[in-house]
Tab-separated table of C-alpha atoms in Angstrom:
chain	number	residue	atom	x	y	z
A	249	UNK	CA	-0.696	14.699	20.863
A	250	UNK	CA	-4.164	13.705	20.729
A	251	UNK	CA	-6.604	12.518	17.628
A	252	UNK	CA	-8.395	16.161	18.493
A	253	UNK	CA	-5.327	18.456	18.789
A	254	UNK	CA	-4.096	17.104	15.506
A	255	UNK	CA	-6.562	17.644	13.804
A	256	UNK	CA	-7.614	21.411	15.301
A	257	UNK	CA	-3.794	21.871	14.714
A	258	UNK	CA	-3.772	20.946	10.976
A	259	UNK	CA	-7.558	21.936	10.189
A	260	UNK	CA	-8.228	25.221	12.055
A	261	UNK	CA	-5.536	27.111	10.313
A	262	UNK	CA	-8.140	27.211	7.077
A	263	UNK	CA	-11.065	28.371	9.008
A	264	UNK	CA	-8.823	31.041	10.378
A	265	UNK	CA	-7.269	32.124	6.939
A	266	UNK	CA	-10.543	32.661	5.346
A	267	UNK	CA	-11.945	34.790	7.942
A	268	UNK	CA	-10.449	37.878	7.101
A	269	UNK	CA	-11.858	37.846	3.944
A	270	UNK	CA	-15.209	37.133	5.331
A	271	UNK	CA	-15.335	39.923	7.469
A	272	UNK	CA	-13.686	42.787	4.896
A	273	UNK	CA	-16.942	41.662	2.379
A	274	UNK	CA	-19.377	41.693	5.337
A	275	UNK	CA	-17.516	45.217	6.912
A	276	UNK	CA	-17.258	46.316	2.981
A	277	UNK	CA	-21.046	45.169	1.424
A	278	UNK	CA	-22.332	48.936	0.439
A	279	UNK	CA	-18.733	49.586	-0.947
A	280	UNK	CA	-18.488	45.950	-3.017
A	281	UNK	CA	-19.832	46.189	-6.465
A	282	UNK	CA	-22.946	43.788	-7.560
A	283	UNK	CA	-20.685	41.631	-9.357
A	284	UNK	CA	-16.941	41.000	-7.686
A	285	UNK	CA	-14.512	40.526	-9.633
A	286	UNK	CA	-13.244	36.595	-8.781
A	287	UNK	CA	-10.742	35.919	-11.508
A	288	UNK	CA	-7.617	37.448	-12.895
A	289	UNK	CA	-5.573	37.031	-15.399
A	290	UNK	CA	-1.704	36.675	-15.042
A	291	UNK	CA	-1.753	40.793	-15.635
A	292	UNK	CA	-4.384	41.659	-13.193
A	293	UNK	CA	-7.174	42.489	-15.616
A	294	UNK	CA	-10.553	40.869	-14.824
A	295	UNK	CA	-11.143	37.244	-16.276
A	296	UNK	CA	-14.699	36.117	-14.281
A	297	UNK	CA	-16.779	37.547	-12.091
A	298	UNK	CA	-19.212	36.442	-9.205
A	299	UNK	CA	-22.593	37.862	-7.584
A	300	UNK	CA	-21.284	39.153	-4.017
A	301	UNK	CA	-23.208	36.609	-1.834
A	302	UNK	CA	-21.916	33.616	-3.989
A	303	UNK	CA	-17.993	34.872	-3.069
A	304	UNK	CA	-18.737	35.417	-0.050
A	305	UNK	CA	-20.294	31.720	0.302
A	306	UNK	CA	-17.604	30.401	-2.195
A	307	UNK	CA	-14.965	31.479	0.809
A	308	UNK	CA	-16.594	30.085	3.742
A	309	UNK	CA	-16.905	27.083	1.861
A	310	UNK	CA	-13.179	26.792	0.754
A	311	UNK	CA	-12.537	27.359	4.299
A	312	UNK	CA	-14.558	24.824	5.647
A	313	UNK	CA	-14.062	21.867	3.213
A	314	UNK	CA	-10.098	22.349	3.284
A	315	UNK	CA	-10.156	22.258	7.154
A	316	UNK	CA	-12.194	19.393	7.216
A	317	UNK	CA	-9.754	17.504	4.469
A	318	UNK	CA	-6.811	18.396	6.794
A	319	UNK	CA	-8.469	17.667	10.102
A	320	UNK	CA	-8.974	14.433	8.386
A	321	UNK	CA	-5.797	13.773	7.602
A	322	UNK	CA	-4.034	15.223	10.562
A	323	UNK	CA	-5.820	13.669	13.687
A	324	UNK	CA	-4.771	10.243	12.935
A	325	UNK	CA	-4.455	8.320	15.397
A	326	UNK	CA	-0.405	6.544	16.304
A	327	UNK	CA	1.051	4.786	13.797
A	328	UNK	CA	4.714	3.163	13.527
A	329	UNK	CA	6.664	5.309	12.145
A	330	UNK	CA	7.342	5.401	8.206
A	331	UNK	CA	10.395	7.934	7.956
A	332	UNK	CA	13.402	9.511	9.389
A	333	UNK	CA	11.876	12.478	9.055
A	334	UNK	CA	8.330	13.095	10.919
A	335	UNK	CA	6.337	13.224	8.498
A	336	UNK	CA	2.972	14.751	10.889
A	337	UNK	CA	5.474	18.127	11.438
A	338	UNK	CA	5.860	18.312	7.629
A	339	UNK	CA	2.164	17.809	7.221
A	340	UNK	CA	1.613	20.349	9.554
A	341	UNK	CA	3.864	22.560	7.475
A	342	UNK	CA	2.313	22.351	4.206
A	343	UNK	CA	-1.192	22.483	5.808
A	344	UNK	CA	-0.334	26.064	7.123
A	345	UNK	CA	1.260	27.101	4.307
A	346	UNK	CA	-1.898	26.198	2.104
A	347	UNK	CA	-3.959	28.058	4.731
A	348	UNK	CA	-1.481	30.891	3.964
A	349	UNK	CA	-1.602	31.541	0.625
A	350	UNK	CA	-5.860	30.798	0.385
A	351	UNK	CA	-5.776	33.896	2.953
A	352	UNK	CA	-4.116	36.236	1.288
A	353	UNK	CA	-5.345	35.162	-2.008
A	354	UNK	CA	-8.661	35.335	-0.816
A	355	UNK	CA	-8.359	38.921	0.853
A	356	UNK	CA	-6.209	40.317	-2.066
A	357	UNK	CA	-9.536	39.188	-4.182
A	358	UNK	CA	-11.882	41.234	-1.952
A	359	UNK	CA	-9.829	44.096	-1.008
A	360	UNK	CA	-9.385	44.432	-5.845
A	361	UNK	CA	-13.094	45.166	-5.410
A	362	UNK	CA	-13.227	47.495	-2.634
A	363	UNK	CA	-14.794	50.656	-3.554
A	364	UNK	CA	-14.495	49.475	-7.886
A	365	UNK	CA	-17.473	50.713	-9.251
A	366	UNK	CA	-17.917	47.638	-11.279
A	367	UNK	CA	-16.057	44.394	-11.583
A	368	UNK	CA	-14.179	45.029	-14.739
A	369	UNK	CA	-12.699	48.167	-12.719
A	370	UNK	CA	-11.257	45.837	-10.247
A	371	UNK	CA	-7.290	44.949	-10.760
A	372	UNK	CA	-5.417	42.257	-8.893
A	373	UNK	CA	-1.529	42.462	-9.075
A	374	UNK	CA	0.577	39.218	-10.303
A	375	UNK	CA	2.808	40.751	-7.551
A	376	UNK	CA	-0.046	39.652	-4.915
A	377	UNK	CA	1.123	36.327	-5.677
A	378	UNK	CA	4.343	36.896	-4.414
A	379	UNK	CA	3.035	37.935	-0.760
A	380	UNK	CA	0.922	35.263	-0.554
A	381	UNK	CA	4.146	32.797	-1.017
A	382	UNK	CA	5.680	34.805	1.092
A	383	UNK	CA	2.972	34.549	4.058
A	384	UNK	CA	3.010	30.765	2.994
A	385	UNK	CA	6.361	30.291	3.711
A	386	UNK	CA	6.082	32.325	7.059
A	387	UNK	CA	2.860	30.177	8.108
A	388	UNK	CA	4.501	27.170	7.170
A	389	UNK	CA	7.387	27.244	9.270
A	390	UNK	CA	4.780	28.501	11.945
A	391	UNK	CA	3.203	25.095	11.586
A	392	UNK	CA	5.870	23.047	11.690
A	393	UNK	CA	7.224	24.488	14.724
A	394	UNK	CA	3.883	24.392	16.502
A	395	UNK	CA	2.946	20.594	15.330
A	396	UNK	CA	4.380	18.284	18.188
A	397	UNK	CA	6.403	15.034	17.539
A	398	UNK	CA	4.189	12.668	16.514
A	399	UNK	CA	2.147	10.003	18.445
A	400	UNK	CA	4.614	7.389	17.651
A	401	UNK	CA	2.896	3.749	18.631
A	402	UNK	CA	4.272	1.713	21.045
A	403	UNK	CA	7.265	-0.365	19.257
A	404	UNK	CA	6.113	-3.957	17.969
A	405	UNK	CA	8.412	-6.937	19.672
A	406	UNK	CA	11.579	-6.795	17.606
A	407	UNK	CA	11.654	-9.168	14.458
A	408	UNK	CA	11.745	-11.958	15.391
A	409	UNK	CA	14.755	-14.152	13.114
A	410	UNK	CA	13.526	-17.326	11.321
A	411	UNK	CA	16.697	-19.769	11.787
A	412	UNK	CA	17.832	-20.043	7.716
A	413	UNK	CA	19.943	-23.457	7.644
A	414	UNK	CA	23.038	-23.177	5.661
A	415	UNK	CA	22.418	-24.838	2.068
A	416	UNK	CA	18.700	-23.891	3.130
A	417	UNK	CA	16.502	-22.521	0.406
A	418	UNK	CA	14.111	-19.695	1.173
A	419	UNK	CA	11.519	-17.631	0.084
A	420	UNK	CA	8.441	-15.728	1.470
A	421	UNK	CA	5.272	-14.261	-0.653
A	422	UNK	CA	2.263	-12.395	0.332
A	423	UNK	CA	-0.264	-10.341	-1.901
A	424	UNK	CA	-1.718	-7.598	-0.644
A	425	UNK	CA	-5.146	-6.306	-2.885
A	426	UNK	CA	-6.520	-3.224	-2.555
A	427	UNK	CA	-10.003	-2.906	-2.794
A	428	UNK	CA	-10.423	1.271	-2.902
A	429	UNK	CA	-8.127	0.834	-6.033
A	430	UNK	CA	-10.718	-1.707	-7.696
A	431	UNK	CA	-13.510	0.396	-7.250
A	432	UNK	CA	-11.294	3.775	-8.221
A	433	UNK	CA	-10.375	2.216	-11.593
A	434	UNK	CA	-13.369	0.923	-12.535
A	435	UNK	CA	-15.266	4.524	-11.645
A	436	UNK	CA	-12.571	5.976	-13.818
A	437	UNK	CA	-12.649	3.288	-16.844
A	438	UNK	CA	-16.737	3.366	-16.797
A	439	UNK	CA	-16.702	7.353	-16.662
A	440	UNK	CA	-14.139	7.869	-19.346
A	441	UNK	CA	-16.315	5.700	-21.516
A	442	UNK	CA	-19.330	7.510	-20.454
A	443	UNK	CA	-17.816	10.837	-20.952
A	444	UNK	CA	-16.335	9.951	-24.776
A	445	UNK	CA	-19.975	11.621	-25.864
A	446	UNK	CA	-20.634	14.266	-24.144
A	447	UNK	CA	-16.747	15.428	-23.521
A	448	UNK	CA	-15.054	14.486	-26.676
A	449	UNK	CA	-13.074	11.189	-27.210
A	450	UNK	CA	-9.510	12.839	-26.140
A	451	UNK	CA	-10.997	13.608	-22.165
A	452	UNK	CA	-12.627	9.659	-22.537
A	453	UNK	CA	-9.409	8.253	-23.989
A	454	UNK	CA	-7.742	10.256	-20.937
A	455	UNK	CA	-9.635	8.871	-18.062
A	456	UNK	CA	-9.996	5.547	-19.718
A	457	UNK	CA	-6.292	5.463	-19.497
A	458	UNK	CA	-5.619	6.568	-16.199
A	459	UNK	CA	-8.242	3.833	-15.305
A	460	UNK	CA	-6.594	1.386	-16.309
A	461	UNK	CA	-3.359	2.535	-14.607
A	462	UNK	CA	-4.978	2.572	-11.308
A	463	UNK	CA	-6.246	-1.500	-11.557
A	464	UNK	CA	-3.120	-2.533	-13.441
A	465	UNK	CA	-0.756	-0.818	-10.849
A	466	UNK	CA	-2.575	-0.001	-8.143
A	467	UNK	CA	-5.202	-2.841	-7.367
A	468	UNK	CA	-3.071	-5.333	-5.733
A	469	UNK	CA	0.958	-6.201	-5.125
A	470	UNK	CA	2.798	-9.277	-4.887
A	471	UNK	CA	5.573	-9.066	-2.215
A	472	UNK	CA	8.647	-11.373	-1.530
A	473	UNK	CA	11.402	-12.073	0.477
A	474	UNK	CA	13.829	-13.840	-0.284
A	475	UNK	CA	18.194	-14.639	-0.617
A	476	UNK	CA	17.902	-11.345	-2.617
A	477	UNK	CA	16.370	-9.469	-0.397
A	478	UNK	CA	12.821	-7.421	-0.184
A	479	UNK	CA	11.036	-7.441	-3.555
A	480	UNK	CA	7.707	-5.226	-4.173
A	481	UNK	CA	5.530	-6.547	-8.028
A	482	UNK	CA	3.179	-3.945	-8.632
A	483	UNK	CA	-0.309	-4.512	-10.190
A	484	UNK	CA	-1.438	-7.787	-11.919
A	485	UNK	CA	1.315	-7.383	-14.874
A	486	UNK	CA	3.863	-7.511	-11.903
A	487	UNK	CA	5.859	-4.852	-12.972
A	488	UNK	CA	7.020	-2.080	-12.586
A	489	UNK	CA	9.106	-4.189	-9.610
A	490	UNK	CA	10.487	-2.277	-6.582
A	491	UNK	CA	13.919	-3.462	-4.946
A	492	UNK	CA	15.773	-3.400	-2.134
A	493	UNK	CA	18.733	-5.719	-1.907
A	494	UNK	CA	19.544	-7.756	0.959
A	495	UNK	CA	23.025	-5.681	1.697
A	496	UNK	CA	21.148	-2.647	1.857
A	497	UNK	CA	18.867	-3.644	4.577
A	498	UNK	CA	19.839	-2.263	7.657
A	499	UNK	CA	16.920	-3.145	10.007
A	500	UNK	CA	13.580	-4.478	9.997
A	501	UNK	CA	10.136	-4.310	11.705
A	502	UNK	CA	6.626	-4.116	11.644
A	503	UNK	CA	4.026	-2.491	12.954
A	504	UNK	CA	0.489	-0.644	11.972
A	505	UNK	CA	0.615	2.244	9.349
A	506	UNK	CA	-2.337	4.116	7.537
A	507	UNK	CA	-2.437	5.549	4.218
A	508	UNK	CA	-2.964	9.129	5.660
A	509	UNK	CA	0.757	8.901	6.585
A	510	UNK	CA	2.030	8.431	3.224
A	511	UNK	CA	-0.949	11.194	2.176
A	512	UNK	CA	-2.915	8.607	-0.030
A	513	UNK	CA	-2.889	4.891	-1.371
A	514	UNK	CA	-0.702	3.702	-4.113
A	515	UNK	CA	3.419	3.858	-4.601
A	516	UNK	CA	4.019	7.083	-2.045
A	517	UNK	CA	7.423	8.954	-1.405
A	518	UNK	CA	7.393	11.121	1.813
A	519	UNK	CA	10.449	12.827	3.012
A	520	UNK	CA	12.453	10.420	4.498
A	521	UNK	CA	10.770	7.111	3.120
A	522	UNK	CA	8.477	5.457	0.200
A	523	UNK	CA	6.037	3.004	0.814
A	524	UNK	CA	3.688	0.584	-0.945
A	525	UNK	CA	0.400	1.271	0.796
A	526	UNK	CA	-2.833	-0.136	-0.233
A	527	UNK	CA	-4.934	-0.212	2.796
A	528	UNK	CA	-4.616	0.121	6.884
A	529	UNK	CA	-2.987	-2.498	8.813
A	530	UNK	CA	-0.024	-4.691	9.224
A	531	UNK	CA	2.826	-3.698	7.224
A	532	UNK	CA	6.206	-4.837	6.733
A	533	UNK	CA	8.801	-2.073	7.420
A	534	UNK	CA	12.551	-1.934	6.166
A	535	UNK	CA	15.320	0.592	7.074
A	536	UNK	CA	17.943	1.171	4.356
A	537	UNK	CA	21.668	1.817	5.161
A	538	UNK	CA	20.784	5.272	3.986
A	539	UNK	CA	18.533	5.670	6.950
A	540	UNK	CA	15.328	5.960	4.608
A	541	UNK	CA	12.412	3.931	5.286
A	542	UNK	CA	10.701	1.853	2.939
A	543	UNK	CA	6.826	0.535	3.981
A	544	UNK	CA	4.657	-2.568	2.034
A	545	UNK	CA	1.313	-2.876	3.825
A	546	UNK	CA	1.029	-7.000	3.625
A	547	UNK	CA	-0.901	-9.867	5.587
A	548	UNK	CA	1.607	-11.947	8.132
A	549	UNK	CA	4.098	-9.198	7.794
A	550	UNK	CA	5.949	-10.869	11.037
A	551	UNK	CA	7.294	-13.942	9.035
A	552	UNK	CA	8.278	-11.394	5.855
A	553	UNK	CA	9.975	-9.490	8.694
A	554	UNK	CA	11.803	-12.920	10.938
A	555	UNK	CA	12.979	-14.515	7.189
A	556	UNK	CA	14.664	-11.106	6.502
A	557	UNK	CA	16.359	-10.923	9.936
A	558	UNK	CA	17.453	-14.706	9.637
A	559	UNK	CA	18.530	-14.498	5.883
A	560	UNK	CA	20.764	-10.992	7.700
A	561	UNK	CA	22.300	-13.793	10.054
A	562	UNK	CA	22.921	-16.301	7.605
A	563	UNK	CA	24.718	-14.050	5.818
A	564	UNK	CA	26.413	-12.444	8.558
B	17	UNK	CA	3.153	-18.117	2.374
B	18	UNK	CA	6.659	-19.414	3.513
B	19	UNK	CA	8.490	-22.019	1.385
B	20	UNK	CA	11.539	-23.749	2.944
B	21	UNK	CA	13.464	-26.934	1.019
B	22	UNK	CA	16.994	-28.132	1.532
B	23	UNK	CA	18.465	-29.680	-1.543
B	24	UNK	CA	20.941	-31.773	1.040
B	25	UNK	CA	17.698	-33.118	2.126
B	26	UNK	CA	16.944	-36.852	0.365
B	27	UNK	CA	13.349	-35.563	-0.515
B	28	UNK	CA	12.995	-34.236	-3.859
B	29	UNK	CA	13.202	-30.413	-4.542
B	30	UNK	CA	9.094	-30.631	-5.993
B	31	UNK	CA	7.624	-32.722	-3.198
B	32	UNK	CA	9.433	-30.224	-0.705
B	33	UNK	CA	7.843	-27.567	-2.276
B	34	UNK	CA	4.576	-29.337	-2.312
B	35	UNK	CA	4.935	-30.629	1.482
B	36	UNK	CA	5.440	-26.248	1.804
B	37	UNK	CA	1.993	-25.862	0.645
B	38	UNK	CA	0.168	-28.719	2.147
B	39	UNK	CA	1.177	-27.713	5.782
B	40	UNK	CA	0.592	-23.795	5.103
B	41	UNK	CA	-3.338	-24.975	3.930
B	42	UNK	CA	-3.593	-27.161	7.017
B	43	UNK	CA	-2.309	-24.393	9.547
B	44	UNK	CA	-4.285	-22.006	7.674
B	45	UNK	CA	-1.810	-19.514	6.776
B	46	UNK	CA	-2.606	-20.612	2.836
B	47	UNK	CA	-6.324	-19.727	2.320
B	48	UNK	CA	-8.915	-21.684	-0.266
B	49	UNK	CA	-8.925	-19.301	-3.449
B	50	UNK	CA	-5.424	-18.002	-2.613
B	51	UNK	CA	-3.184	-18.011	-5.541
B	52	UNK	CA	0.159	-19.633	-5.201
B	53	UNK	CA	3.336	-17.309	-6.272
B	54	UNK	CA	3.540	-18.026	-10.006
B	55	UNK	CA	5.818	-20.851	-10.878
B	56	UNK	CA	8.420	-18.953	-12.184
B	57	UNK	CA	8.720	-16.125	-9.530
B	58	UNK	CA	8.885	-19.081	-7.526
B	59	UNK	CA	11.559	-20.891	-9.006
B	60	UNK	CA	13.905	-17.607	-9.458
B	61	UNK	CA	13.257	-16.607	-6.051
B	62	UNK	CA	13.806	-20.084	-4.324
B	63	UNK	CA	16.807	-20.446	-7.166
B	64	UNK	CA	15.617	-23.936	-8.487
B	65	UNK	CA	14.265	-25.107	-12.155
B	66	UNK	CA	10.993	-23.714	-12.743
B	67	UNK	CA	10.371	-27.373	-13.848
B	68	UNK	CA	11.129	-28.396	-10.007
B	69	UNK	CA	8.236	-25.915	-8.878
B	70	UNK	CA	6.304	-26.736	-11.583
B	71	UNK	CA	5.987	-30.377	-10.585
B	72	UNK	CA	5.346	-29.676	-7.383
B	73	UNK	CA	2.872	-27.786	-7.899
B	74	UNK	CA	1.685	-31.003	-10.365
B	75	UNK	CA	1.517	-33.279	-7.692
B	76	UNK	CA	-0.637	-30.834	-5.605
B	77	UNK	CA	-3.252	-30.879	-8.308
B	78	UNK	CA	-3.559	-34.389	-8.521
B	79	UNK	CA	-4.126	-34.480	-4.635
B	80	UNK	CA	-7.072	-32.457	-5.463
B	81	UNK	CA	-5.225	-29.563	-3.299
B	82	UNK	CA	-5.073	-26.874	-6.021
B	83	UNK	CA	-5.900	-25.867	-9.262
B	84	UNK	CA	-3.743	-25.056	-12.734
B	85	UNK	CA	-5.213	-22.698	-15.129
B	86	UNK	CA	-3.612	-20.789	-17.964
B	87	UNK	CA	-3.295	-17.345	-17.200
B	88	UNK	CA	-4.945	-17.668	-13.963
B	89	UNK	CA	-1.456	-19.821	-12.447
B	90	UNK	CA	-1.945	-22.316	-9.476
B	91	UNK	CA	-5.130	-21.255	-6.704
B	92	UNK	CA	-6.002	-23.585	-3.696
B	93	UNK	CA	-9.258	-25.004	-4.596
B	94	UNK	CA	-11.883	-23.188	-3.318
B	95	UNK	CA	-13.885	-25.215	-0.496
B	96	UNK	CA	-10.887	-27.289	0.503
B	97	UNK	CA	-10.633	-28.136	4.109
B	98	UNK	CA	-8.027	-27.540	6.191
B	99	UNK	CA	-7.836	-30.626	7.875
B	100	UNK	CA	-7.590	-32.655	4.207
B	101	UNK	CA	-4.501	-31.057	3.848
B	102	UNK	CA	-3.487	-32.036	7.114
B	103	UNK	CA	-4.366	-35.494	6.606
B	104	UNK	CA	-2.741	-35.571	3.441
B	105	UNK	CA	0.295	-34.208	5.374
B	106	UNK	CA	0.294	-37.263	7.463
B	107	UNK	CA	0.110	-39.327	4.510
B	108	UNK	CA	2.989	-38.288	3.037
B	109	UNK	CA	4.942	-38.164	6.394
B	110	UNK	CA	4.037	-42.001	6.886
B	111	UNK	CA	4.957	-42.579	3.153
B	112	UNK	CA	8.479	-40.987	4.617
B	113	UNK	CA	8.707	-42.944	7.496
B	114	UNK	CA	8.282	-46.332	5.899
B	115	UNK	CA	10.610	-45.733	3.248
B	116	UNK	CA	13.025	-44.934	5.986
B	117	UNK	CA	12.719	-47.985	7.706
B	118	UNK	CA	12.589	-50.203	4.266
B	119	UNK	CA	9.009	-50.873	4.136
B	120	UNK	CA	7.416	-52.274	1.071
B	121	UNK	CA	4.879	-49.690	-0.468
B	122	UNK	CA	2.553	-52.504	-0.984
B	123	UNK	CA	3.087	-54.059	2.947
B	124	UNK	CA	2.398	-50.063	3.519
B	125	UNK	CA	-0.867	-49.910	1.674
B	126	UNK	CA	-1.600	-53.254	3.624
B	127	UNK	CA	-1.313	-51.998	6.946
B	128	UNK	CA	-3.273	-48.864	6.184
B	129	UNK	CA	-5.952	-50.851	4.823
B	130	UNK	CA	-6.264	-53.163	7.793
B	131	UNK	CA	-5.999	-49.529	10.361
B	132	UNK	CA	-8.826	-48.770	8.005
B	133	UNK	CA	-10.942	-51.838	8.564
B	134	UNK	CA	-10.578	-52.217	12.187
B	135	UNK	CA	-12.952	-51.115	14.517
């Protein structure tokens, strides 16, 4: 599958899903009230309303900026493969079902106002809610069936094994720094204390906090290899630490991953695997005896890779 | 980086660990301003004394290879060369081979001297 049919695969299905809306409020102007009705509460009464030109903007808008986040995503280009499972179908399948229930949300919204003399007459359902899972879950499998395989990249040369001597000592360690993360927590940090005035001190204290989270955690990773195994510090405290013991290594290699595959940067789980990813490029990639993958994006991720495969033989 | 020592080797544990260094800055797989794993990651991981790694990690400061802060741990000094650390590699290497042939250190210093005054 191509960069383009990905991402016409995983974006179009939001364009598509707002059209029907689109056309009932163009098809159904004279008949709209003034003001549509836009919000509801939980028992269908009216919360907020909307001129009729702004909704109708408001949905081609939602349509076009979640299309263009999942086209994003989705026409990636191949990547070594991160899971058991493939994670592009999945994506597929919860990009379709999003597009599903923004549809029917959308049209349920339109169709409440249809021929209401005013907004406040307008009444949406809490039952509306449960058709629109419903066409999620229908769309969803939809997309997963029509997403192909995934470009997988052409495998890397197998690991090559470092030769461990008996009696030999080892150990391997590479930090990998993540620049996005930097410049996320420091946004954060500076905007919670910018917002402790105008927002109150509990929304400052908030963002100050998860600010902080993102550069101690998130910023950068220490990552070693050793007699133990495959060990993962996180952030400049070096903890929380992430594990895998030699015995439960069942294969390694390496290859070129992106964070779109793990859908972001940070400490991911996807079905099938987990990964530490902090930017694009060389990463070090380790198959459990469970069959789940675990990723670390690191520099010289071929020698992290050979000292595993040797310290397998030694052992072995 | 990539450490490898052999206790059953007749080179002590910390210069082993410092030799480690040396050749990753001269093949360029250590960079200037890259920090060294801290001492006692180092130590568990490679399952010696942290006082092993820690003088290792001594004797590359006094080279002028790296530098020791508190807090900060053990970075390779910005604006090093590459080829200092390779010819501080040699050094050491010739150290080993005249000790393995029963040189006098001083005889040693004496020949390199009169290399160094030649033409």
């Amino acid at each position: 599958m191509g960069r383009t049919t990905g991402a016409i695969l995983t974006g179009a299905p939001h364009l598509v899903a707002v059209l029907p809306a689109v056309v009932t409020t163009l098809v159904a102007w004279d008949r709209l009230p003034a003001e549509m009705a836009s919000r509801f509460a939980a028992d269908g009464t009216v919360v907020d309303t909307m001129p009729r030109a702004a909704m109708l903007v408001a949905a081609i808008l939602l349509g076009v900026v979640m299309s263009a986040v999942f086209a994003a995503i989705g026409g990636r280009s191949p990547a070594a493969p991160v899971s058991s499972v493939d994670t592009m179908r999945f994506f597929g399948l919860v990009s379709w079902a999003t597009a599903g229930i923004l549809g029917t949300v959308l049209l349920s919204a339109v169709l409440a106002n249809v021929d209401a003399p005013d907004a406040a007459a307008a009444e949406l359902p809490m039952s509306r809610l449960l058709v629109a899972l419903g066409v999620a879950a229908v769309a969803g499998a939809v997309g997963y069936l029509v997403t192909p395989r995934s470009p997988v990249a052409p495998p890397q040369p197998a690991a090559e094994a470092i030769a461990v001597a008996p009696g030999e000592l080892v150990s391997w360690s590479g930090r990998v720094e993540s620049r996005a993360s930097l410049a996320l927590g420091a946004v954060l940090v500076v905007a919670g204390l910018a917002a402790a005035w105008p927002a109150g001190p509990l929304v400052g204290a908030l963002l100050v906090a998860v600010g902080l989270a993102v550069l101690l955690l998130g910023s950068s990773a220490l990552v070693t290899v050793d007699r133990r195994g495959l060990v993962v510090s996180l952030g400049v405290l070096g903890w929380p630490r992430l594990r895998i013991p030699a015995d439960d290594i069942a294969s390694v290699t390496t290859g070129v991953v992106s964070p779109a595959q793990f859908g972001g940067w940070g400490y991911r789980i996807v079905p099938g695997g987990s990964g530490v990813v902090l930017r694009r490029g060389p990463a070090l990639i380790v198959t459990r005896r469970s069959g789940r993958r675990f990723t670390v994006t690191v520099d010289d991720a071929r020698t992290a890779a050979g000292l595993l495969v040797g310290l397998g033989h030694r052992v072995s | 980086m990539l450490f490898r020592v052999d206790p059953a080797r007749p080179v002590p544990l910390a210069d082993q660990i410092a030799a480690c260094v040396r050749r990753g800055i001269a093949d360029g797989t250590v960079r200037p301003g890259e920090r060294l794993p801290p001492a006692r990651e180092l130590a568990s991981s490679l399952d010696v004394s942290i006082h092993t790694v820690l003088a290792g990690y001594q004797h590359l400061r006094d080279e002028g290879m790296i530098e020791l802060r508190r807090g900060r741990g053990a970075t390779v000094r910005e604006g090093l060369r590459a080829d200092r650390a390779a010819v501080l590699d040699l050094v050491h290497d010739l150290v080993a081979a005249a000790r393995r042939i029963d040189l006098d250190d001083e005889e040693l210093v004496e020949l390199v001297r009169h290399a160094a005054s030649g033409p």
